[in-house]
Short mmCIF file of C-alpha atoms in Angstrom, two decimals:
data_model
loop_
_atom_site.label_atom_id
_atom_site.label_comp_id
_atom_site.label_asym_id
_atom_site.label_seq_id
_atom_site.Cartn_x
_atom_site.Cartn_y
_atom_site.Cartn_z
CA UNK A 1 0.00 0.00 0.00
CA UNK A 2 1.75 3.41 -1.24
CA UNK A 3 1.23 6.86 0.35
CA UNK A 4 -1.85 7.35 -1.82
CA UNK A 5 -3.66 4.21 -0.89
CA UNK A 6 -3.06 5.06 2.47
CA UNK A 7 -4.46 8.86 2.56
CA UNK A 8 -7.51 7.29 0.38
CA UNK A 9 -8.35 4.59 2.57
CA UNK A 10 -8.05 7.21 5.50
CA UNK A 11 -10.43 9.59 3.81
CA UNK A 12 -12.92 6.59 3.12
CA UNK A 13 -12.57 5.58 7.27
CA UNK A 14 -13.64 9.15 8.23
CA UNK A 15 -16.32 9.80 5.93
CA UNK A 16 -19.44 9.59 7.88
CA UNK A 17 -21.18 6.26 7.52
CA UNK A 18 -24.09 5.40 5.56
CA UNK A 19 -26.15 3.93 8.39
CA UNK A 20 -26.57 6.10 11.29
CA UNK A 21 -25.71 4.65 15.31
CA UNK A 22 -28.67 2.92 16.85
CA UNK A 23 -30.56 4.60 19.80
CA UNK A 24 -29.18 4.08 23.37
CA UNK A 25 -32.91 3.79 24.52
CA UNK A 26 -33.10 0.76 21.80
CA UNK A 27 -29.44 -0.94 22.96
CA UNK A 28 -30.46 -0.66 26.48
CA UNK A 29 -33.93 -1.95 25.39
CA UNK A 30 -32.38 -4.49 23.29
CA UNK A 31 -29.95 -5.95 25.71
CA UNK A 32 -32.60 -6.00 28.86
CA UNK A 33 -34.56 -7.71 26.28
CA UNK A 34 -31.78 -10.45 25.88
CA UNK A 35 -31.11 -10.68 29.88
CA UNK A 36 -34.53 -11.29 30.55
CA UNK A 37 -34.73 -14.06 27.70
CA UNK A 38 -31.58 -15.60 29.18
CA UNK A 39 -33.14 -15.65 32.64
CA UNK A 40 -36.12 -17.42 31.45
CA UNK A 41 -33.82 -20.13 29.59
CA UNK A 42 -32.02 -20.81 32.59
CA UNK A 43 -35.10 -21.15 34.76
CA UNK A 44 -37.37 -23.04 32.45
CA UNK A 45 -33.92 -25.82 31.86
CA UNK A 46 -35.17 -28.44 34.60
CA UNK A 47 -38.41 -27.70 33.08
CA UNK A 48 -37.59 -29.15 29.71
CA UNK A 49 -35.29 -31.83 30.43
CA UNK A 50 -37.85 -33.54 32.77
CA UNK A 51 -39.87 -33.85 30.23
CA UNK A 52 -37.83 -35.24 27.77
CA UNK A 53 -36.78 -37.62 30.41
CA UNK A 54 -40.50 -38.15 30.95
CA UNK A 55 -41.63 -38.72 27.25
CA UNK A 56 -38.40 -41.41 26.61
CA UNK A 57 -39.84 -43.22 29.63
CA UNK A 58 -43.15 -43.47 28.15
CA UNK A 59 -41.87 -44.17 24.53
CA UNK A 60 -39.58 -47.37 26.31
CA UNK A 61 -42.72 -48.29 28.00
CA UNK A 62 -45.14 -48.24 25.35
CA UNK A 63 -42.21 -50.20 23.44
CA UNK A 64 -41.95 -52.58 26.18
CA UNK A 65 -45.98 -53.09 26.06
CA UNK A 66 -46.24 -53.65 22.87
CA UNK A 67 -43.55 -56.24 22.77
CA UNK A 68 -45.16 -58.25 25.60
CA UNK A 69 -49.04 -58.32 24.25
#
């Protein structure tokens, strides 16, 4: 990259960009949005893996009953 690159790709770095800077009000928003969403995962976990636990237990059975009748 020569001297003129250089000064060009400057000039193209400080030109304003195209797409303006989100609202704080939206990134706080946003990211309160995301905490709350991660809270809920965490607390609904025990949830969800009973009752996966709980529907292979009744798939083995019903494959058990079936086998036996």
């Amino acid at each position: 990259m020569n001297d003129t690159e250089f000064a060009n790709w400057m000039k193209r770095m400080d030109a304003p960009s195209a797409t303006p800077l989100p609202d704080a009000d939206a990134i706080w928003w946003r990211a309160q949005l995301r905490r709350s969403l991660a809270a809920e995962e965490r607390a609904t976990r025990p949830i969800r893996l009973v009752e996966q636990l709980a529907c292979a237990v009744f798939l083995l059975a019903a494959v058990v009953l079936a086998a036996v009748r």
